[in-house]
């Protein structure tokens, strides 16, 4: 039996707009088989919503917090929830 899917909401703070961060996040999420989106917020953060297996979402969160991202990540605030309605693909918004 597989574990139920989860939804990760991550708010990424730092210099993460205008540096290819959403494209990079989309690429990592697709490699992990996740669906969702990465969206610029008016306050300079990027909001990442990822849905899929908990282990894959956890790995994406680790990548978001790593030194390998474009730009500069100061902190990532994460919130976990049960998976919501299905999301098609992974979009940049």
CSV table of N, CA and C in Angstrom, one decimal:
chain,number,residue,atom,x,y,z
A,1,UNK,N,0.8,-1.2,0.0
A,1,UNK,CA,0.0,0.0,0.0
A,1,UNK,C,0.9,1.2,0.0
A,2,UNK,N,0.6,2.2,-0.9
A,2,UNK,CA,1.4,3.4,-0.9
A,2,UNK,C,0.8,4.4,0.1
A,3,UNK,N,1.6,5.3,0.6
A,3,UNK,CA,1.2,6.3,1.5
A,3,UNK,C,0.3,7.3,0.8
A,4,UNK,N,-0.6,8.0,1.5
A,4,UNK,CA,-1.4,9.0,0.8
A,4,UNK,C,-0.6,10.2,0.4
A,5,UNK,N,-1.0,10.8,-0.7
A,5,UNK,CA,-0.3,12.0,-1.1
A,5,UNK,C,-0.5,13.2,-0.1
A,6,UNK,N,0.4,14.1,-0.2
A,6,UNK,CA,0.4,15.3,0.7
A,6,UNK,C,0.5,16.5,-0.2
A,7,UNK,N,0.3,17.7,0.5
A,7,UNK,CA,0.5,18.9,-0.2
A,7,UNK,C,1.4,19.8,0.6
A,8,UNK,N,2.5,20.2,0.0
A,8,UNK,CA,3.5,21.1,0.6
A,8,UNK,C,3.2,22.5,0.2
A,9,UNK,N,3.1,23.4,1.1
A,9,UNK,CA,3.1,24.8,0.8
A,9,UNK,C,4.4,25.4,1.4
A,10,UNK,N,5.2,26.0,0.5
A,10,UNK,CA,6.5,26.5,1.0
A,10,UNK,C,6.6,28.0,0.5
A,11,UNK,N,6.9,28.9,1.5
A,11,UNK,CA,7.1,30.3,1.1
A,11,UNK,C,8.6,30.5,1.2
A,12,UNK,N,9.2,30.8,0.1
A,12,UNK,CA,10.6,31.0,0.0
A,12,UNK,C,11.0,32.5,0.1
A,13,UNK,N,11.8,32.8,1.1
A,13,UNK,CA,12.2,34.2,1.3
A,13,UNK,C,13.6,34.4,0.8
A,14,UNK,N,14.0,35.5,0.3
A,14,UNK,CA,15.3,35.9,-0.1
A,14,UNK,C,15.3,36.5,-1.5
A,15,UNK,N,16.4,36.5,-2.2
A,15,UNK,CA,16.4,37.0,-3.6
A,15,UNK,C,16.1,35.9,-4.5
A,16,UNK,N,14.8,35.7,-4.7
A,16,UNK,CA,14.3,34.5,-5.5
A,16,UNK,C,13.4,34.9,-6.6
A,17,UNK,N,13.3,36.2,-7.0
A,17,UNK,CA,12.6,36.6,-8.1
A,17,UNK,C,13.5,37.2,-9.2
A,18,UNK,N,13.3,36.9,-10.4
A,18,UNK,CA,14.1,37.4,-11.5
A,18,UNK,C,15.4,36.7,-11.6
A,19,UNK,N,15.6,35.5,-11.1
A,19,UNK,CA,16.8,34.7,-11.1
A,19,UNK,C,16.7,33.3,-11.6
A,20,UNK,N,15.5,33.0,-12.2
A,20,UNK,CA,15.3,31.6,-12.7
A,20,UNK,C,14.8,30.6,-11.6
A,21,UNK,N,14.4,31.2,-10.4
A,21,UNK,CA,14.1,30.3,-9.3
A,21,UNK,C,12.8,29.5,-9.6
A,22,UNK,N,11.8,30.0,-10.2
A,22,UNK,CA,10.6,29.3,-10.4
A,22,UNK,C,10.8,28.2,-11.5
A,23,UNK,N,11.6,28.5,-12.5
A,23,UNK,CA,11.9,27.5,-13.5
A,23,UNK,C,12.7,26.4,-12.9
A,24,UNK,N,13.7,26.7,-12.1
A,24,UNK,CA,14.5,25.7,-11.4
A,24,UNK,C,13.6,24.8,-10.5
A,25,UNK,N,12.7,25.4,-9.7
A,25,UNK,CA,11.8,24.7,-8.9
A,25,UNK,C,10.9,23.8,-9.7
A,26,UNK,N,10.4,24.2,-10.8
A,26,UNK,CA,9.5,23.4,-11.7
A,26,UNK,C,10.3,22.2,-12.1
A,27,UNK,N,11.6,22.4,-12.6
A,27,UNK,CA,12.4,21.3,-13.1
A,27,UNK,C,12.6,20.2,-12.0
A,28,UNK,N,12.9,20.7,-10.8
A,28,UNK,CA,13.2,19.7,-9.7
A,28,UNK,C,11.9,19.0,-9.3
A,29,UNK,N,10.8,19.7,-9.3
A,29,UNK,CA,9.5,19.1,-9.0
A,29,UNK,C,9.1,18.0,-10.0
A,30,UNK,N,9.3,18.3,-11.3
A,30,UNK,CA,8.9,17.4,-12.3
A,30,UNK,C,9.8,16.2,-12.3
A,31,UNK,N,11.1,16.3,-11.9
A,31,UNK,CA,12.0,15.2,-11.8
A,31,UNK,C,11.6,14.3,-10.6
A,32,UNK,N,10.9,14.9,-9.6
A,32,UNK,CA,10.4,14.1,-8.5
A,32,UNK,C,9.0,13.5,-8.7
A,33,UNK,N,8.4,13.9,-9.8
A,33,UNK,CA,7.1,13.4,-10.1
A,33,UNK,C,6.0,14.2,-9.4
A,34,UNK,N,6.2,15.4,-9.0
A,34,UNK,CA,5.3,16.2,-8.2
A,34,UNK,C,4.5,17.1,-9.2
A,35,UNK,N,3.3,17.5,-8.7
A,35,UNK,CA,2.5,18.4,-9.4
A,35,UNK,C,2.3,19.7,-8.5
A,36,UNK,N,2.0,20.8,-9.2
A,36,UNK,CA,1.8,22.0,-8.4
A,36,UNK,C,2.2,23.2,-9.2
A,37,UNK,N,2.7,24.2,-8.4
A,37,UNK,CA,3.2,25.5,-9.1
A,37,UNK,C,4.1,26.2,-8.2
A,38,UNK,N,4.8,27.2,-8.8
A,38,UNK,CA,5.7,28.1,-8.1
A,38,UNK,C,5.3,29.5,-8.6
A,39,UNK,N,4.9,30.4,-7.7
A,39,UNK,CA,4.3,31.7,-8.0
A,39,UNK,C,5.1,32.8,-7.3
A,40,UNK,N,5.4,33.9,-8.1
A,40,UNK,CA,5.9,35.1,-7.4
A,40,UNK,C,4.8,35.7,-6.6
A,41,UNK,N,5.2,36.2,-5.4
A,41,UNK,CA,4.3,37.0,-4.6
A,41,UNK,C,4.7,38.5,-4.6
A,42,UNK,N,3.8,39.4,-4.4
A,42,UNK,CA,4.1,40.8,-4.5
A,42,UNK,C,5.2,41.3,-3.5
A,43,UNK,N,5.3,40.5,-2.4
A,43,UNK,CA,6.3,40.9,-1.3
A,43,UNK,C,7.7,40.4,-1.6
A,44,UNK,N,7.9,39.8,-2.8
A,44,UNK,CA,9.2,39.3,-3.1
A,44,UNK,C,9.5,37.8,-2.8
A,45,UNK,N,8.5,37.1,-2.2
A,45,UNK,CA,8.7,35.7,-1.9
A,45,UNK,C,8.2,34.9,-3.1
A,46,UNK,N,8.6,33.6,-3.1
A,46,UNK,CA,8.0,32.7,-4.1
A,46,UNK,C,7.2,31.7,-3.3
A,47,UNK,N,6.0,31.5,-3.7
A,47,UNK,CA,5.1,30.5,-3.0
A,47,UNK,C,5.1,29.2,-3.9
A,48,UNK,N,5.6,28.1,-3.3
A,48,UNK,CA,5.6,26.8,-4.0
A,48,UNK,C,4.6,25.9,-3.4
A,49,UNK,N,3.7,25.4,-4.2
A,49,UNK,CA,2.8,24.4,-3.9
A,49,UNK,C,3.2,23.1,-4.6
A,50,UNK,N,3.4,22.0,-3.9
A,50,UNK,CA,3.8,20.7,-4.5
A,50,UNK,C,2.9,19.6,-3.9
A,51,UNK,N,2.5,18.8,-4.7
A,51,UNK,CA,1.6,17.7,-4.3
A,51,UNK,C,2.1,16.4,-4.8
A,52,UNK,N,2.1,15.4,-4.0
A,52,UNK,CA,2.6,14.0,-4.3
A,52,UNK,C,3.0,13.3,-3.1
A,53,UNK,N,3.8,12.3,-3.3
A,53,UNK,CA,4.3,11.4,-2.2
A,53,UNK,C,5.0,12.3,-1.1
A,54,UNK,N,4.9,12.0,0.1
A,54,UNK,CA,5.5,12.8,1.2
A,54,UNK,C,7.0,12.8,1.0
A,55,UNK,N,7.6,11.7,0.7
A,55,UNK,CA,9.1,11.6,0.6
A,55,UNK,C,9.6,12.5,-0.6
A,56,UNK,N,8.8,12.6,-1.7
A,56,UNK,CA,9.2,13.4,-2.8
A,56,UNK,C,9.0,14.9,-2.4
A,57,UNK,N,7.9,15.2,-1.7
A,57,UNK,CA,7.7,16.6,-1.3
A,57,UNK,C,8.8,17.0,-0.3
A,58,UNK,N,9.2,16.1,0.6
A,58,UNK,CA,10.2,16.4,1.5
A,58,UNK,C,11.6,16.6,0.8
A,59,UNK,N,11.8,15.9,-0.2
A,59,UNK,CA,13.1,16.1,-1.0
A,59,UNK,C,13.1,17.4,-1.7
A,60,UNK,N,11.9,17.8,-2.2
A,60,UNK,CA,11.8,19.1,-2.9
A,60,UNK,C,12.1,20.2,-1.8
A,61,UNK,N,11.5,20.1,-0.6
A,61,UNK,CA,11.8,21.1,0.4
A,61,UNK,C,13.3,21.1,0.8
A,62,UNK,N,13.9,20.0,0.9
A,62,UNK,CA,15.4,20.0,1.1
A,62,UNK,C,16.1,20.7,0.0
A,63,UNK,N,15.7,20.5,-1.2
A,63,UNK,CA,16.4,21.2,-2.4
A,63,UNK,C,16.1,22.7,-2.3
A,64,UNK,N,14.9,23.1,-1.9
A,64,UNK,CA,14.6,24.5,-1.8
A,64,UNK,C,15.5,25.2,-0.7
A,65,UNK,N,15.8,24.4,0.3
A,65,UNK,CA,16.6,25.0,1.4
A,65,UNK,C,18.1,24.8,1.2
A,66,UNK,N,18.5,24.2,0.1
A,66,UNK,CA,19.9,23.9,-0.2
A,66,UNK,C,20.6,25.1,-0.8
A,67,UNK,N,21.9,25.0,-0.9
A,67,UNK,CA,22.8,26.1,-1.5
A,67,UNK,C,22.8,26.0,-3.0
A,68,UNK,N,22.0,25.0,-3.6
A,68,UNK,CA,22.1,24.9,-5.1
A,68,UNK,C,21.0,25.6,-5.8
A,69,UNK,N,20.3,26.5,-5.2
A,69,UNK,CA,19.2,27.2,-5.9
A,69,UNK,C,19.7,28.4,-6.6
A,70,UNK,N,19.0,28.9,-7.6
A,70,UNK,CA,19.3,30.2,-8.2
A,70,UNK,C,19.0,31.3,-7.2
A,71,UNK,N,19.7,32.4,-7.3
A,71,UNK,CA,19.4,33.5,-6.4
A,71,UNK,C,20.0,33.2,-5.0
A,72,UNK,N,19.3,33.7,-4.0
A,72,UNK,CA,19.7,33.5,-2.6
A,72,UNK,C,18.5,33.2,-1.7
A,73,UNK,N,18.4,32.1,-1.1
A,73,UNK,CA,17.3,31.7,-0.2
A,73,UNK,C,17.8,32.0,1.2
A,74,UNK,N,17.0,32.9,1.9
A,74,UNK,CA,17.3,33.2,3.3
A,74,UNK,C,16.6,32.2,4.2
A,75,UNK,N,15.3,31.9,3.9
A,75,UNK,CA,14.6,30.9,4.7
A,75,UNK,C,13.4,30.4,3.9
A,76,UNK,N,12.9,29.2,4.3
A,76,UNK,CA,11.8,28.6,3.7
A,76,UNK,C,10.8,28.2,4.8
A,77,UNK,N,9.6,28.8,4.8
A,77,UNK,CA,8.6,28.4,5.7
A,77,UNK,C,7.7,27.4,5.1
A,78,UNK,N,7.5,26.3,5.7
A,78,UNK,CA,6.8,25.1,5.1
A,78,UNK,C,5.6,24.8,5.9
A,79,UNK,N,4.5,24.4,5.2
A,79,UNK,CA,3.3,24.0,5.9
A,79,UNK,C,2.8,22.7,5.1
A,80,UNK,N,2.4,21.7,5.9
A,80,UNK,CA,2.0,20.4,5.3
A,80,UNK,C,0.5,20.2,5.4
A,81,UNK,N,-0.1,19.6,4.5
A,81,UNK,CA,-1.6,19.4,4.5
A,81,UNK,C,-1.8,18.1,3.7
A,82,UNK,N,-3.0,17.5,3.9
A,82,UNK,CA,-3.5,16.5,3.0
A,82,UNK,C,-3.5,17.0,1.6
A,83,UNK,N,-3.4,16.1,0.6
A,83,UNK,CA,-3.5,16.5,-0.8
A,83,UNK,C,-4.9,17.0,-1.0
A,84,UNK,N,-4.9,18.1,-1.8
A,84,UNK,CA,-6.2,18.6,-2.2
A,84,UNK,C,-6.6,18.1,-3.6
A,85,UNK,N,-7.4,18.9,-4.3
A,85,UNK,CA,-7.9,18.5,-5.6
A,85,UNK,C,-6.6,18.2,-6.5
A,86,UNK,N,-6.7,17.3,-7.4
A,86,UNK,CA,-5.6,17.0,-8.3
A,86,UNK,C,-5.1,18.3,-9.0
A,87,UNK,N,-3.8,18.4,-9.3
A,87,UNK,CA,-3.2,19.5,-10.0
A,87,UNK,C,-2.6,18.9,-11.2
A,88,UNK,N,-2.8,19.5,-12.4
A,88,UNK,CA,-2.2,19.0,-13.6
A,88,UNK,C,-0.8,19.6,-13.8
A,89,UNK,N,0.2,18.8,-13.9
A,89,UNK,CA,1.5,19.3,-14.2
A,89,UNK,C,2.1,20.2,-13.1
A,90,UNK,N,3.1,20.9,-13.4
A,90,UNK,CA,3.8,21.9,-12.5
A,90,UNK,C,4.0,23.1,-13.2
A,91,UNK,N,3.4,24.2,-12.8
A,91,UNK,CA,3.4,25.5,-13.6
A,91,UNK,C,4.2,26.6,-12.9
A,92,UNK,N,4.7,27.5,-13.7
A,92,UNK,CA,5.3,28.7,-13.2
A,92,UNK,C,4.2,29.8,-13.3
A,93,UNK,N,3.9,30.5,-12.2
A,93,UNK,CA,2.9,31.5,-12.2
A,93,UNK,C,3.5,32.8,-11.9
